[in-house]
PDB file of C-alpha atoms in Angstrom:
ATOM      1  CA  UNK A 836      92.040  61.543  76.635  1.00  0.00           C
ATOM      2  CA  UNK A 837      90.422  64.931  76.787  1.00  0.00           C
ATOM      3  CA  UNK A 838      90.487  66.750  73.555  1.00  0.00           C
ATOM      4  CA  UNK A 839      91.548  70.419  73.677  1.00  0.00           C
ATOM      5  CA  UNK A 840      89.246  73.668  73.516  1.00  0.00           C
ATOM      6  CA  UNK A 841      89.680  76.392  71.204  1.00  0.00           C
ATOM      7  CA  UNK A 842      88.684  79.838  72.636  1.00  0.00           C
ATOM      8  CA  UNK A 843      88.871  83.391  70.985  1.00  0.00           C
ATOM      9  CA  UNK A 844      87.889  86.308  72.899  1.00  0.00           C
ATOM     10  CA  UNK A 845      88.891  90.063  72.829  1.00  0.00           C
ATOM     11  CA  UNK A 846      91.357  92.693  74.636  1.00  0.00           C
ATOM     12  CA  UNK A 847      91.778  96.088  73.938  1.00  0.00           C
ATOM     13  CA  UNK A 848      96.070  95.645  73.351  1.00  0.00           C
ATOM     14  CA  UNK A 849      97.926  92.915  71.746  1.00  0.00           C
ATOM     15  CA  UNK A 850     100.794  93.927  73.487  1.00  0.00           C
ATOM     16  CA  UNK A 851      99.463  94.111  76.804  1.00  0.00           C
ATOM     17  CA  UNK A 852      97.731  90.374  76.017  1.00  0.00           C
ATOM     18  CA  UNK A 853     101.290  89.253  74.949  1.00  0.00           C
ATOM     19  CA  UNK A 854     102.568  90.106  78.276  1.00  0.00           C
ATOM     20  CA  UNK A 855      99.841  89.286  80.640  1.00  0.00           C
ATOM     21  CA  UNK A 856      99.350  85.618  78.653  1.00  0.00           C
ATOM     22  CA  UNK A 857     103.033  85.097  77.542  1.00  0.00           C
ATOM     23  CA  UNK A 858     105.202  86.335  80.054  1.00  0.00           C
ATOM     24  CA  UNK A 859     103.400  86.819  83.219  1.00  0.00           C
ATOM     25  CA  UNK A 860     101.281  83.770  83.361  1.00  0.00           C
ATOM     26  CA  UNK A 861     104.238  81.645  81.136  1.00  0.00           C
ATOM     27  CA  UNK A 862     101.865  80.301  78.466  1.00  0.00           C
ATOM     28  CA  UNK A 863     103.580  79.185  75.227  1.00  0.00           C
ATOM     29  CA  UNK A 864     102.947  81.285  71.904  1.00  0.00           C
ATOM     30  CA  UNK A 865     102.130  79.975  68.883  1.00  0.00           C
ATOM     31  CA  UNK A 866     100.816  81.472  65.687  1.00  0.00           C
ATOM     32  CA  UNK A 867     100.552  85.492  65.940  1.00  0.00           C
ATOM     33  CA  UNK A 868      99.579  88.206  63.842  1.00  0.00           C
ATOM     34  CA  UNK A 869      99.484  92.115  64.332  1.00  0.00           C
ATOM     35  CA  UNK A 870      95.594  91.630  65.687  1.00  0.00           C
ATOM     36  CA  UNK A 871      96.052  88.226  67.188  1.00  0.00           C
ATOM     37  CA  UNK A 872      97.753  85.580  68.979  1.00  0.00           C
ATOM     38  CA  UNK A 873      97.075  82.148  69.804  1.00  0.00           C
ATOM     39  CA  UNK A 874      98.659  80.854  73.387  1.00  0.00           C
ATOM     40  CA  UNK A 875      98.676  77.449  74.635  1.00  0.00           C
ATOM     41  CA  UNK A 876      96.673  77.902  78.022  1.00  0.00           C
ATOM     42  CA  UNK A 877      97.858  73.938  79.442  1.00  0.00           C
ATOM     43  CA  UNK A 878      97.096  72.806  76.165  1.00  0.00           C
ATOM     44  CA  UNK A 879      94.159  73.983  75.063  1.00  0.00           C
ATOM     45  CA  UNK A 880      94.192  76.967  72.286  1.00  0.00           C
ATOM     46  CA  UNK A 881      93.279  80.299  73.408  1.00  0.00           C
ATOM     47  CA  UNK A 882      93.544  83.099  70.980  1.00  0.00           C
ATOM     48  CA  UNK A 883      93.268  87.044  72.120  1.00  0.00           C
ATOM     49  CA  UNK A 884      91.723  88.904  69.373  1.00  0.00           C
ATOM     50  CA  UNK A 885      92.380  93.023  69.387  1.00  0.00           C
ATOM     51  CA  UNK A 886      89.272  94.856  69.452  1.00  0.00           C
ATOM     52  CA  UNK A 887      90.213  98.825  68.816  1.00  0.00           C
ATOM     53  CA  UNK A 888      86.673  99.757  69.930  1.00  0.00           C
ATOM     54  CA  UNK A 889      87.680  99.038  73.481  1.00  0.00           C
ATOM     55  CA  UNK A 890      89.999 101.804  73.421  1.00  0.00           C
ATOM     56  CA  UNK A 891      93.718 101.546  75.690  1.00  0.00           C
ATOM     57  CA  UNK A 892      91.752 101.604  78.751  1.00  0.00           C
ATOM     58  CA  UNK A 893      88.803  99.847  77.961  1.00  0.00           C
ATOM     59  CA  UNK A 894      87.195  96.620  79.560  1.00  0.00           C
ATOM     60  CA  UNK A 895      85.362  93.704  78.505  1.00  0.00           C
ATOM     61  CA  UNK A 896      81.626  93.658  80.263  1.00  0.00           C
ATOM     62  CA  UNK A 897      80.488  91.125  82.665  1.00  0.00           C
ATOM     63  CA  UNK A 898      78.200  90.779  85.348  1.00  0.00           C
ATOM     64  CA  UNK A 899      78.189  88.454  88.679  1.00  0.00           C
ATOM     65  CA  UNK A 900      76.615  85.490  89.934  1.00  0.00           C
ATOM     66  CA  UNK A 901      76.575  84.070  93.321  1.00  0.00           C
ATOM     67  CA  UNK A 902      78.258  80.826  94.167  1.00  0.00           C
ATOM     68  CA  UNK A 903      79.400  79.724  97.358  1.00  0.00           C
ATOM     69  CA  UNK A 904      78.710  83.375  99.212  1.00  0.00           C
ATOM     70  CA  UNK A 905      81.047  84.920  96.146  1.00  0.00           C
ATOM     71  CA  UNK A 906      80.183  87.059  93.430  1.00  0.00           C
ATOM     72  CA  UNK A 907      81.210  84.676  90.503  1.00  0.00           C
ATOM     73  CA  UNK A 908      81.877  87.048  87.405  1.00  0.00           C
ATOM     74  CA  UNK A 909      79.819  85.757  83.738  1.00  0.00           C
ATOM     75  CA  UNK A 910      81.518  85.503  81.676  1.00  0.00           C
ATOM     76  CA  UNK A 911      84.710  83.286  82.945  1.00  0.00           C
ATOM     77  CA  UNK A 912      86.900  80.777  81.737  1.00  0.00           C
ATOM     78  CA  UNK A 913      90.125  78.932  82.639  1.00  0.00           C
ATOM     79  CA  UNK A 914      91.288  75.390  83.092  1.00  0.00           C
ATOM     80  CA  UNK A 915      90.833  72.584  85.308  1.00  0.00           C
ATOM     81  CA  UNK A 916      94.355  71.567  86.789  1.00  0.00           C
ATOM     82  CA  UNK A 917      95.728  68.737  89.193  1.00  0.00           C
ATOM     83  CA  UNK A 918      96.157  70.218  92.549  1.00  0.00           C
ATOM     84  CA  UNK A 919      99.809  70.695  92.248  1.00  0.00           C
ATOM     85  CA  UNK A 920      99.590  72.489  89.410  1.00  0.00           C
ATOM     86  CA  UNK A 921      96.868  74.651  90.815  1.00  0.00           C
ATOM     87  CA  UNK A 922      98.876  75.590  93.425  1.00  0.00           C
ATOM     88  CA  UNK A 923     101.961  76.551  91.735  1.00  0.00           C
ATOM     89  CA  UNK A 924      99.992  78.700  89.124  1.00  0.00           C
ATOM     90  CA  UNK A 925      98.386  80.352  92.299  1.00  0.00           C
ATOM     91  CA  UNK A 926     101.762  81.087  93.866  1.00  0.00           C
ATOM     92  CA  UNK A 927     103.271  82.698  90.225  1.00  0.00           C
ATOM     93  CA  UNK A 928      99.648  84.773  89.753  1.00  0.00           C
ATOM     94  CA  UNK A 929     100.341  86.060  93.241  1.00  0.00           C
ATOM     95  CA  UNK A 930     103.285  87.945  91.817  1.00  0.00           C
ATOM     96  CA  UNK A 931     101.427  89.995  89.105  1.00  0.00           C
ATOM     97  CA  UNK A 932      97.643  89.999  90.172  1.00  0.00           C
ATOM     98  CA  UNK A 933      97.397  93.402  92.509  1.00  0.00           C
ATOM     99  CA  UNK A 934      93.381  92.128  93.389  1.00  0.00           C
ATOM    100  CA  UNK A 935      91.724  88.720  93.269  1.00  0.00           C
ATOM    101  CA  UNK A 936      88.090  88.888  91.921  1.00  0.00           C
ATOM    102  CA  UNK A 937      87.960  85.661  94.309  1.00  0.00           C
ATOM    103  CA  UNK A 938      91.299  85.183  96.525  1.00  0.00           C
ATOM    104  CA  UNK A 939      92.409  81.068  96.003  1.00  0.00           C
ATOM    105  CA  UNK A 940      90.445  79.010  98.161  1.00  0.00           C
ATOM    106  CA  UNK A 941      88.517  75.954  98.443  1.00  0.00           C
ATOM    107  CA  UNK A 942      85.317  75.881  97.992  1.00  0.00           C
ATOM    108  CA  UNK A 943      82.458  73.678  98.979  1.00  0.00           C
ATOM    109  CA  UNK A 944      84.771  72.228 101.169  1.00  0.00           C
ATOM    110  CA  UNK A 945      84.263  68.458 102.747  1.00  0.00           C
ATOM    111  CA  UNK A 946      81.277  68.358 100.021  1.00  0.00           C
ATOM    112  CA  UNK A 947      80.738  66.699  96.735  1.00  0.00           C
ATOM    113  CA  UNK A 948      82.668  68.908  94.284  1.00  0.00           C
ATOM    114  CA  UNK A 949      85.394  70.174  96.578  1.00  0.00           C
ATOM    115  CA  UNK A 950      87.663  72.100  94.398  1.00  0.00           C
ATOM    116  CA  UNK A 951      90.626  74.965  94.457  1.00  0.00           C
ATOM    117  CA  UNK A 952      89.097  78.024  93.098  1.00  0.00           C
ATOM    118  CA  UNK A 953      90.562  81.258  92.470  1.00  0.00           C
ATOM    119  CA  UNK A 954      89.246  84.214  89.261  1.00  0.00           C
ATOM    120  CA  UNK A 955      91.090  87.129  88.470  1.00  0.00           C
ATOM    121  CA  UNK A 956      91.081  89.588  85.216  1.00  0.00           C
ATOM    122  CA  UNK A 957      93.238  90.154  82.532  1.00  0.00           C
ATOM    123  CA  UNK A 958      94.069  93.814  81.881  1.00  0.00           C
ATOM    124  CA  UNK A 959      91.054  94.069  79.380  1.00  0.00           C
ATOM    125  CA  UNK A 960      88.906  93.236  82.070  1.00  0.00           C
ATOM    126  CA  UNK A 961      88.180  89.041  80.859  1.00  0.00           C
ATOM    127  CA  UNK A 962      87.716  87.198  83.997  1.00  0.00           C
ATOM    128  CA  UNK A 963      89.568  83.919  84.224  1.00  0.00           C
ATOM    129  CA  UNK A 964      89.145  80.981  86.741  1.00  0.00           C
ATOM    130  CA  UNK A 965      91.433  78.045  87.308  1.00  0.00           C
ATOM    131  CA  UNK A 966      90.746  75.558  89.799  1.00  0.00           C
ATOM    132  CA  UNK A 967      91.445  71.945  90.753  1.00  0.00           C
ATOM    133  CA  UNK A 968      90.211  68.623  92.525  1.00  0.00           C
ATOM    134  CA  UNK A 969      91.879  66.015  94.141  1.00  0.00           C
ATOM    135  CA  UNK A 970      90.762  63.547  91.783  1.00  0.00           C
ATOM    136  CA  UNK A 971      89.276  65.470  88.078  1.00  0.00           C
ATOM    137  CA  UNK A 972      87.519  62.430  86.963  1.00  0.00           C
ATOM    138  CA  UNK A 973      85.644  61.425  89.988  1.00  0.00           C
ATOM    139  CA  UNK A 974      84.415  65.047  91.294  1.00  0.00           C
ATOM    140  CA  UNK A 975      84.735  67.075  88.155  1.00  0.00           C
ATOM    141  CA  UNK A 976      80.560  66.463  87.811  1.00  0.00           C
ATOM    142  CA  UNK A 977      80.040  65.027  91.524  1.00  0.00           C
ATOM    143  CA  UNK A 978      77.002  65.976  92.653  1.00  0.00           C
TER     144      UNK A 978
END
């Protein structure tokens, strides 16, 4: 069994984060305060923390590295899912994301580590990647 990870990151607005992660993405909310919210991201604890220095339209800084002919934002985070769950999430996300950093597609097709992937940002500029493998155990670290 994989143990849950904990990730805390900054957002520009707590209500905006609650709307994005809770309502739009459908992640259950855990504990919260006026400056932070815990969310259950597929069994993992992600915590949005207010950073007032970002301002109401501010964005978290990131840069990109090339992977499979795409500019992958760094840092980014997300969860490795089963293929069917990934497909359901990609359909849900298409309902509220106007611009994907990298549209949902199959990366490394026909090669070791073949995976479904998609990248998008939350309103504060935090980059998220969700991916899936046909066989997570065999393919996650395949060379």
